[in-house]
């Protein structure tokens, strides 16, 4: 598709997010990297069609975590090379004045062959393949077929690398390798494994870091999962685990910035059919950046970064609203590009929440639901947000934050996150509603901001 046509199509599409980054055509799997005040996000990119395939490494950069500047494609398949059929996910590290990408090269798709490759750069823009590629050419016996998505970090004097894998029929595994030069890797066996009923049959896109002194492993299958544990020698011993997001967020990975913040980016998946994507000319969205923190109950919490406040426009505010049993469309407030903050206080409702992208008749709407457990929403049991137990102190009010951006809505409450996709058929599905069931809910404070667009760049590719 000629690029000007694609830009016009994206500009006219009412489902295209206005303040989330997307590449045009297709994107998935962000790989974030912080350097010199800049937040780089590399991602899986197909610049030829709005569907997964022909995987390159796209690249975008931000200085403020709100606005993004697309950069040239960093890696693309080389005919006849070890990545002839795709440059899949991996990670970026710095060694002195050089940068390195470890990624999964796909030399052939049928049957699928996954090997690990190295590319290097002096400026993060132009990348050269290493002559030693592939640096790992086979999965160890007993692991696979998943064998991909290297995650590399500096460990002591050397380098450590995790590769996502599986023990077929049993569950996911993450394999550890060590190196002194990023080229010669020694297998150290399984770093961690878990049965399929916990976090899925394999472990894609591993990410490993320390948060507040606690080792944390992220892996993806169906959702992105966090797991807290202990790291000693070559093994991670897993403890508590849970979902990073209960909705459409996948393949999420993190960076750490110069303020020490651990910031997560995920791929917001599509839920509409492939032919609708092809017609639209784009698929896949970069989530809003989220800071991670361990909650008082030991679970992993996330919140959108504060920098997003720079996108706020006109604000509306209400206090002390009583929500009776049922659904109530709010007057005087609407939009498809909004931030909402809704604080619920004491009430006797069983469920309560906020609806967005509502048509005037309330038929089309997307609900974000808080549910009490046991007999008292705030005193006993564990209340949930979209089915996930929240991390709340007793008697705490619950603040629900929603980032509505046309077909993407990211929701946050009590440390939990839930991302929804919604493709309303009606242009007037811009309403906001409040609802309660089984009693009355009390909204102590409701704030709504119109959000400014970050613009559509000239050459979406
Ligand atoms: N997507 C990549 C793989 C990864 C998967 C290919 C996760 O490397 O395992 O685009 O979405």
Coordinates of C-alpha atoms and ligand atoms in Angstrom, one line a residue:
X1 CA 0.0 0.0 0.0
X2 CA 1.5 3.4 -0.9
X3 CA 2.3 5.3 2.3
X4 CA 0.2 8.5 1.7
X5 CA -2.9 6.3 1.3
X6 CA -2.1 4.5 4.6
X7 CA -1.7 7.8 6.4
X8 CA -5.1 9.1 5.1
X9 CA -6.7 5.8 6.1
X10 CA -5.2 6.0 9.6
X11 CA -6.1 9.6 10.0
X12 CA -9.8 8.9 9.1
X13 CA -10.2 5.8 11.2
X14 CA -12.4 6.4 14.3
X15 CA -10.9 3.3 16.0
X16 CA -7.3 4.5 15.7
X17 CA -5.9 5.6 19.1
X18 CA -5.1 9.3 19.4
X19 CA -2.5 9.2 22.2
X20 CA -1.1 5.7 22.1
X21 CA 1.8 4.9 19.7
X22 CA 1.1 2.6 16.8
X23 CA 3.3 1.9 13.8
X24 CA 0.8 1.5 10.9
X25 CA 0.5 -1.9 9.3
X26 CA 1.4 -4.3 12.1
X27 CA 3.2 -4.2 15.4
X28 CA 3.6 -6.5 18.5
X29 CA 6.1 -7.3 21.3
X30 CA 7.7 -4.1 22.6
X31 CA 11.4 -4.3 23.7
X32 CA 12.1 -1.2 25.7
X33 CA 15.6 0.3 26.4
X34 CA 16.6 3.5 28.2
X35 CA 19.7 5.5 27.2
X36 CA 20.8 9.0 27.8
X37 CA 17.4 10.5 28.7
X38 CA 15.6 8.6 25.8
X39 CA 13.1 5.9 26.1
X40 CA 13.6 3.6 23.1
X41 CA 11.0 1.0 22.2
X42 CA 11.9 -1.6 19.6
X43 CA 9.0 -3.8 18.5
X44 CA 8.0 -6.6 16.2
X45 CA 6.9 -4.9 13.0
X46 CA 5.5 -6.0 9.7
X47 CA 5.6 -2.9 7.4
X48 CA 4.0 -4.8 4.5
X49 CA 0.5 -5.7 5.8
X50 CA -1.8 -5.2 8.8
X51 CA -1.2 -8.8 10.0
X52 CA 1.6 -10.7 11.8
X53 CA 4.4 -11.8 9.4
X54 CA 7.8 -11.0 8.0
X55 CA 9.0 -9.8 11.4
X56 CA 11.3 -6.8 11.5
X57 CA 12.5 -4.8 14.5
X58 CA 10.6 -1.4 14.3
X59 CA 11.9 1.4 16.5
X60 CA 10.4 4.5 18.2
X61 CA 11.7 6.9 20.8
X62 CA 10.4 9.3 23.3
X63 CA 11.9 11.8 25.7
X64 CA 8.8 12.5 27.7
X65 CA 7.0 9.1 27.7
X66 CA 4.0 10.8 26.1
X67 CA 5.1 11.7 22.5
X68 CA 6.9 9.3 20.2
X69 CA 9.1 9.7 17.1
X70 CA 9.4 6.8 14.8
X71 CA 12.9 5.8 13.8
X72 CA 14.1 3.6 10.9
X73 CA 13.7 -0.1 11.0
X74 CA 16.5 -1.5 13.1
X75 CA 16.7 -5.1 11.9
X76 CA 15.1 -6.9 8.9
X77 CA 15.4 -10.4 7.6
X78 CA 18.4 -11.0 5.4
X79 CA 17.8 -13.4 2.5
X80 CA 19.9 -16.5 3.0
X81 CA 20.9 -15.5 6.5
X82 CA 20.1 -17.1 9.9
X83 CA 17.1 -14.7 10.2
X84 CA 15.9 -15.0 6.6
X85 CA 12.3 -15.7 7.7
X86 CA 12.1 -13.3 10.6
X87 CA 13.9 -11.3 13.3
X88 CA 11.8 -12.2 16.4
X89 CA 11.8 -10.8 19.9
X90 CA 14.9 -10.3 22.1
X91 CA 16.5 -7.5 24.1
X92 CA 19.0 -4.7 24.0
X93 CA 22.0 -4.1 26.2
X94 CA 24.8 -1.5 26.4
X95 CA 28.5 -2.5 26.8
X96 CA 30.6 0.7 27.1
X97 CA 30.0 2.7 23.9
X98 CA 28.4 -0.2 22.0
X99 CA 24.8 -1.5 22.0
X100 CA 23.8 -5.0 21.3
X101 CA 20.6 -6.8 20.4
X102 CA 20.2 -10.5 21.1
X103 CA 17.2 -11.7 19.2
X104 CA 15.7 -14.9 17.8
X105 CA 16.5 -15.5 14.1
X106 CA 14.1 -17.6 12.1
X107 CA 16.0 -19.3 9.2
X108 CA 13.0 -21.3 8.2
X109 CA 9.3 -21.4 9.1
X110 CA 8.3 -25.0 8.1
X111 CA 9.2 -26.7 10.3
X112 CA 10.0 -23.8 12.6
X113 CA 13.6 -23.3 13.4
X114 CA 14.6 -20.8 16.2
X115 CA 18.2 -19.7 16.7
X116 CA 19.7 -16.9 18.7
X117 CA 21.5 -14.0 16.9
X118 CA 23.6 -10.9 17.8
X119 CA 23.6 -7.5 16.2
X120 CA 25.6 -4.4 17.3
X121 CA 25.4 -0.7 17.0
X122 CA 27.2 2.5 18.0
X123 CA 24.1 4.7 17.8
X124 CA 21.0 2.5 18.4
X125 CA 20.0 3.3 14.8
X126 CA 22.2 1.3 12.4
X127 CA 22.7 -2.3 13.4
X128 CA 25.3 -4.8 12.0
X129 CA 24.9 -8.6 12.2
X130 CA 27.6 -10.4 14.0
X131 CA 29.7 -12.7 11.8
X132 CA 29.5 -15.3 14.6
X133 CA 25.7 -15.7 14.1
X134 CA 23.9 -17.8 15.1
X135 CA 25.4 -17.5 18.6
X136 CA 23.1 -20.4 19.8
X137 CA 21.8 -22.8 17.2
X138 CA 20.0 -25.5 19.1
X139 CA 17.7 -25.8 22.1
X140 CA 19.1 -28.2 24.8
X141 CA 17.7 -31.7 24.8
X142 CA 14.3 -32.0 26.4
X143 CA 13.3 -28.4 25.8
X144 CA 11.1 -26.9 23.0
X145 CA 9.7 -26.4 20.5
X146 CA 9.5 -22.9 22.0
X147 CA 13.1 -21.6 22.1
X148 CA 13.1 -17.8 21.7
X149 CA 13.0 -14.3 23.0
X150 CA 16.4 -13.8 24.7
X151 CA 16.6 -11.5 27.7
X152 CA 20.1 -10.4 28.5
X153 CA 21.6 -8.5 31.5
X154 CA 24.9 -7.7 33.1
X155 CA 25.6 -10.2 35.9
X156 CA 28.9 -9.6 37.7
X157 CA 31.8 -9.6 35.2
X158 CA 29.8 -11.4 32.6
X159 CA 26.4 -11.6 30.9
X160 CA 23.4 -13.7 31.7
X161 CA 20.7 -14.6 29.2
X162 CA 17.3 -16.2 29.6
X163 CA 15.5 -17.9 26.7
X164 CA 11.8 -18.7 26.8
X165 CA 11.0 -22.3 26.3
X166 CA 8.9 -25.3 27.5
X167 CA 9.0 -28.9 28.5
X168 CA 6.4 -30.3 26.1
X169 CA 3.3 -31.5 27.8
X170 CA 4.4 -30.2 31.2
X171 CA 4.7 -26.4 31.2
X172 CA 6.8 -23.4 30.6
X173 CA 10.5 -23.1 31.2
X174 CA 13.1 -20.4 31.0
X175 CA 16.7 -21.4 30.2
X176 CA 19.8 -19.7 31.5
X177 CA 23.0 -19.1 29.5
X178 CA 26.1 -17.3 30.5
X179 CA 28.8 -15.5 28.4
X180 CA 31.8 -13.1 28.8
X181 CA 31.6 -11.7 25.3
X182 CA 27.9 -12.0 24.2
X183 CA 29.0 -14.4 21.4
X184 CA 30.0 -17.6 23.2
X185 CA 27.2 -18.8 25.4
X186 CA 27.3 -21.6 27.9
X187 CA 24.1 -23.4 28.8
X188 CA 23.4 -23.5 32.5
X189 CA 20.1 -25.4 32.3
X190 CA 16.7 -24.4 33.5
X191 CA 16.5 -21.1 35.4
X192 CA 12.9 -21.7 36.2
X193 CA 10.0 -23.8 35.2
X194 CA 6.3 -24.1 36.2
X195 CA 3.4 -26.4 35.4
X196 CA 1.1 -25.4 32.5
X197 CA -1.8 -24.8 34.8
X198 CA 0.0 -21.9 36.5
X199 CA 1.2 -19.7 33.7
X200 CA 0.7 -21.6 30.5
X201 CA 2.3 -24.3 28.3
X202 CA 5.4 -22.2 27.4
X203 CA 7.1 -19.0 28.5
X204 CA 7.5 -16.4 25.8
X205 CA 9.3 -13.0 26.2
X206 CA 11.0 -13.5 29.6
X207 CA 12.1 -10.4 31.4
X208 CA 14.1 -10.6 34.7
X209 CA 14.9 -7.7 37.1
X210 CA 15.0 -6.8 40.7
X211 CA 12.3 -4.6 42.1
X212 CA 12.7 -3.2 45.7
X213 CA 15.3 -5.9 46.3
X214 CA 13.1 -8.7 45.1
X215 CA 13.9 -10.7 42.0
X216 CA 11.0 -10.7 39.5
X217 CA 10.5 -12.8 36.4
X218 CA 8.0 -11.9 33.7
X219 CA 6.8 -14.5 31.2
X220 CA 4.0 -14.5 28.6
X221 CA 1.5 -17.1 27.5
X222 CA -2.1 -15.9 27.0
X223 CA -1.3 -13.1 29.4
X224 CA 1.9 -11.6 30.7
X225 CA 2.6 -13.1 34.2
X226 CA 4.8 -11.7 37.0
X227 CA 6.4 -14.0 39.5
X228 CA 8.4 -13.0 42.7
X229 CA 11.0 -15.3 43.9
X230 CA 14.6 -15.9 45.0
X231 CA 17.6 -15.8 42.7
X232 CA 20.7 -17.7 43.6
X233 CA 23.5 -19.1 41.5
X234 CA 21.8 -20.2 38.3
X235 CA 18.3 -20.8 39.6
X236 CA 15.2 -18.7 40.2
X237 CA 12.9 -20.2 42.8
X238 CA 9.4 -18.9 42.2
X239 CA 6.9 -17.8 44.8
X240 CA 3.8 -15.7 44.4
X241 CA 2.6 -15.0 40.8
X242 CA -0.2 -13.2 39.0
X243 CA -1.3 -11.4 35.9
X244 CA 0.2 -8.1 34.9
X245 CA -3.0 -7.3 33.1
X246 CA -6.2 -9.3 32.8
X247 CA -7.2 -8.0 29.4
X248 CA -5.6 -7.6 26.0
X249 CA -2.0 -6.8 27.1
X250 CA 0.7 -9.3 26.0
X251 CA 4.4 -9.8 25.6
X252 CA 5.1 -7.0 28.1
X253 CA 8.8 -6.1 29.0
X254 CA 10.5 -3.5 31.0
X255 CA 13.3 -0.9 31.2
X256 CA 14.8 0.9 34.1
X257 CA 15.3 4.7 33.7
X258 CA 17.6 7.2 35.2
X259 CA 15.2 7.8 38.1
X260 CA 15.3 4.1 38.9
X261 CA 11.7 3.5 37.8
X262 CA 10.9 0.1 36.4
X263 CA 8.6 0.9 33.5
X264 CA 6.6 -1.7 31.6
X265 CA 5.4 -1.6 28.0
X266 CA 3.1 -4.2 26.5
X267 CA 1.5 -5.0 23.2
X268 CA -2.2 -4.2 23.2
X269 CA -3.6 -6.9 21.0
X270 CA -6.4 -6.5 18.5
X271 CA -9.7 -8.4 18.9
X272 CA -11.3 -7.7 15.6
X273 CA -11.2 -10.1 12.6
X274 CA -8.2 -10.2 10.3
X275 CA -10.1 -8.8 7.3
X276 CA -11.2 -5.8 9.4
X277 CA -7.5 -5.2 10.3
X278 CA -6.5 -5.4 6.6
X279 CA -9.2 -2.9 5.7
X280 CA -8.0 -0.6 8.5
X281 CA -4.4 -0.8 7.5
X282 CA -3.1 -1.2 11.0
X283 CA -3.0 -3.6 13.9
X284 CA -1.4 -3.6 17.3
X285 CA -0.8 -0.7 19.7
X286 CA 1.9 0.1 22.3
X287 CA 0.4 0.3 25.8
X288 CA 0.9 3.3 27.9
X289 CA 4.1 3.1 29.9
X290 CA 3.4 1.7 33.4
X291 CA 5.6 2.0 36.5
X292 CA 5.8 -1.2 38.5
X293 CA 5.8 -1.4 42.3
X294 CA 5.3 -4.2 44.8
X295 CA 2.1 -3.7 46.7
X296 CA 1.9 -4.0 50.5
X297 CA 0.4 -7.5 50.1
X298 CA 3.4 -8.6 48.0
X299 CA 1.6 -8.6 44.7
X300 CA 2.9 -6.7 41.6
X301 CA 1.1 -3.4 41.0
X302 CA 1.2 -1.0 38.0
X303 CA 0.2 2.5 37.3
X304 CA 0.5 4.7 34.2
X305 CA 3.5 7.0 34.4
X306 CA 2.9 10.5 35.7
X307 CA 4.2 12.1 32.5
X308 CA 0.9 11.3 30.8
X309 CA -0.6 14.2 32.7
X310 CA 1.0 16.3 30.0
X311 CA -1.6 15.1 27.6
X312 CA -4.5 16.3 29.8
X313 CA -6.8 19.0 28.4
X314 CA -10.1 20.4 29.8
X315 CA -11.1 18.9 33.1
X316 CA -14.6 18.3 34.5
X317 CA -15.2 17.3 38.1
X318 CA -18.0 16.1 40.3
X319 CA -18.3 15.1 44.0
X320 CA -20.5 12.9 46.1
X321 CA -22.7 11.2 43.5
X322 CA -25.0 8.4 44.6
X323 CA -25.3 5.6 42.1
X324 CA -28.5 3.7 42.6
X325 CA -29.1 0.1 41.3
X326 CA -28.8 0.2 37.5
X327 CA -27.0 2.0 34.7
X328 CA -26.9 5.8 34.5
X329 CA -25.5 7.7 31.6
X330 CA -23.8 10.9 32.7
X331 CA -25.0 14.2 31.2
X332 CA -22.5 16.9 30.2
X333 CA -19.5 14.6 29.7
X334 CA -18.5 12.5 26.7
X335 CA -15.6 11.7 24.5
X336 CA -13.6 8.9 23.0
X337 CA -10.2 10.3 24.1
X338 CA -10.3 10.8 27.8
X339 CA -8.7 10.1 31.2
X340 CA -11.1 9.3 34.1
X341 CA -10.4 9.0 37.8
X342 CA -13.4 7.7 39.8
X343 CA -13.1 7.3 43.6
X344 CA -15.7 5.0 45.2
X345 CA -16.4 5.3 48.9
X346 CA -18.6 3.3 51.2
X347 CA -21.8 1.8 49.8
X348 CA -23.8 -1.4 49.9
X349 CA -23.7 -2.3 46.2
X350 CA -22.4 -5.8 45.2
X351 CA -20.8 -4.5 42.0
X352 CA -20.2 -1.1 40.8
X353 CA -18.2 0.5 38.1
X354 CA -17.8 2.8 35.1
X355 CA -18.9 2.3 31.5
X356 CA -17.1 4.0 28.6
X357 CA -17.8 4.3 24.9
X358 CA -21.5 4.1 25.7
X359 CA -24.2 4.7 23.0
X360 CA -27.0 7.0 24.1
X361 CA -29.3 4.0 24.5
X362 CA -26.7 2.2 26.6
X363 CA -26.7 -0.8 24.3
X364 CA -23.1 -0.4 23.2
X365 CA -20.8 0.2 26.2
X366 CA -17.6 -1.2 27.8
X367 CA -17.9 -1.9 31.5
X368 CA -15.1 -1.7 34.1
X369 CA -16.4 -3.6 37.2
X370 CA -15.4 -3.6 40.8
X371 CA -16.9 -6.4 42.8
X372 CA -17.0 -6.8 46.5
X373 CA -16.4 -10.2 48.1
X374 CA -18.1 -11.5 51.2
X375 CA -20.5 -9.1 52.8
X376 CA -18.8 -5.8 52.8
X377 CA -17.1 -4.2 49.9
X378 CA -14.5 -2.5 52.0
X379 CA -14.1 -4.3 55.3
X380 CA -14.0 -8.0 54.6
X381 CA -12.8 -10.4 51.9
X382 CA -10.9 -9.3 48.8
X383 CA -12.7 -7.0 46.4
X384 CA -11.9 -7.5 42.7
X385 CA -11.3 -5.4 39.7
X386 CA -12.4 -7.2 36.5
X387 CA -12.1 -10.5 38.4
X388 CA -8.6 -9.9 39.8
X389 CA -8.3 -9.5 43.6
X390 CA -7.2 -5.9 44.4
X391 CA -4.5 -4.9 46.8
X392 CA -6.2 -2.5 49.1
X393 CA -5.8 -1.6 52.8
X394 CA -8.9 -2.1 55.0
X395 CA -11.4 0.7 54.8
X396 CA -9.6 2.2 51.8
X397 CA -11.6 3.9 49.1
X398 CA -11.1 2.5 45.6
X399 CA -9.9 4.7 42.8
X400 CA -10.5 3.5 39.3
X401 CA -8.5 5.2 36.6
X402 CA -9.4 4.7 32.9
X403 CA -7.5 5.8 29.9
X404 CA -10.0 5.8 27.0
X405 CA -8.4 6.2 23.6
X406 CA -11.0 5.2 20.9
X407 CA -10.6 1.4 20.5
X408 CA -8.2 1.0 23.5
X409 CA -9.2 1.5 27.1
X410 CA -6.6 0.8 29.8
X411 CA -8.0 0.5 33.3
X412 CA -6.3 0.5 36.7
X413 CA -7.6 -0.1 40.3
X414 CA -6.1 -1.4 43.5
X415 CA -2.8 -2.3 41.8
X416 CA -4.5 -4.3 39.1
X417 CA -4.7 -3.5 35.4
X418 CA -7.2 -4.5 32.7
X419 CA -6.9 -3.4 29.0
X420 CA -10.0 -3.6 26.8
X421 CA -10.4 -3.3 23.1
X422 CA -13.7 -1.9 21.9
X423 CA -14.9 -1.1 18.3
X424 CA -18.2 0.6 18.7
X425 CA -20.4 0.6 15.6
X426 CA -22.1 3.9 16.4
X427 CA -20.2 7.2 16.0
X428 CA -22.1 8.5 19.1
X429 CA -20.9 5.8 21.4
X430 CA -19.0 8.4 23.4
X431 CA -20.9 8.4 26.6
X432 CA -19.8 7.8 30.1
X433 CA -21.9 5.8 32.6
X434 CA -21.9 4.7 36.2
X435 CA -23.5 1.5 37.4
X436 CA -24.3 -0.4 40.5
X437 CA -26.0 -3.7 41.3
X438 CA -27.5 -5.1 44.5
X439 CA -27.5 -1.7 46.3
X440 CA -26.1 1.8 46.1
X441 CA -22.6 2.9 45.3
X442 CA -21.1 6.2 46.4
X443 CA -18.8 8.1 44.1
X444 CA -16.8 10.5 46.2
X445 CA -15.0 12.1 43.3
X446 CA -15.2 11.8 39.5
X447 CA -12.7 13.7 37.3
X448 CA -12.6 13.5 33.6
X449 CA -9.9 15.1 31.3
X450 CA -10.1 15.4 27.6
X451 CA -6.8 14.0 26.3
X452 CA -4.8 15.6 23.5
X453 CA -3.7 13.7 20.5
X454 CA 0.0 12.9 20.1
X455 CA -0.5 13.4 16.3
X456 CA 0.0 11.0 13.4
X457 CA 3.5 11.1 11.9
X458 CA 4.0 11.8 8.3
X459 CA 5.2 8.4 7.2
X460 CA 3.5 5.6 9.0
X461 CA 5.2 2.4 7.9
Ligands
LIG1 N1 6.1 -12.9 19.2 C1 7.4 -13.0 18.6 C2 8.0 -14.2 19.3 C3 7.4 -14.2 20.6 C4 6.0 -13.8 20.3 C5 7.3 -13.2 17.1 C6 5.2 -13.3 21.4 O1 9.4 -14.0 19.3 O2 7.5 -15.4 21.3 O3 6.6 -12.0 16.6 O4 4.1 -12.5 21.0

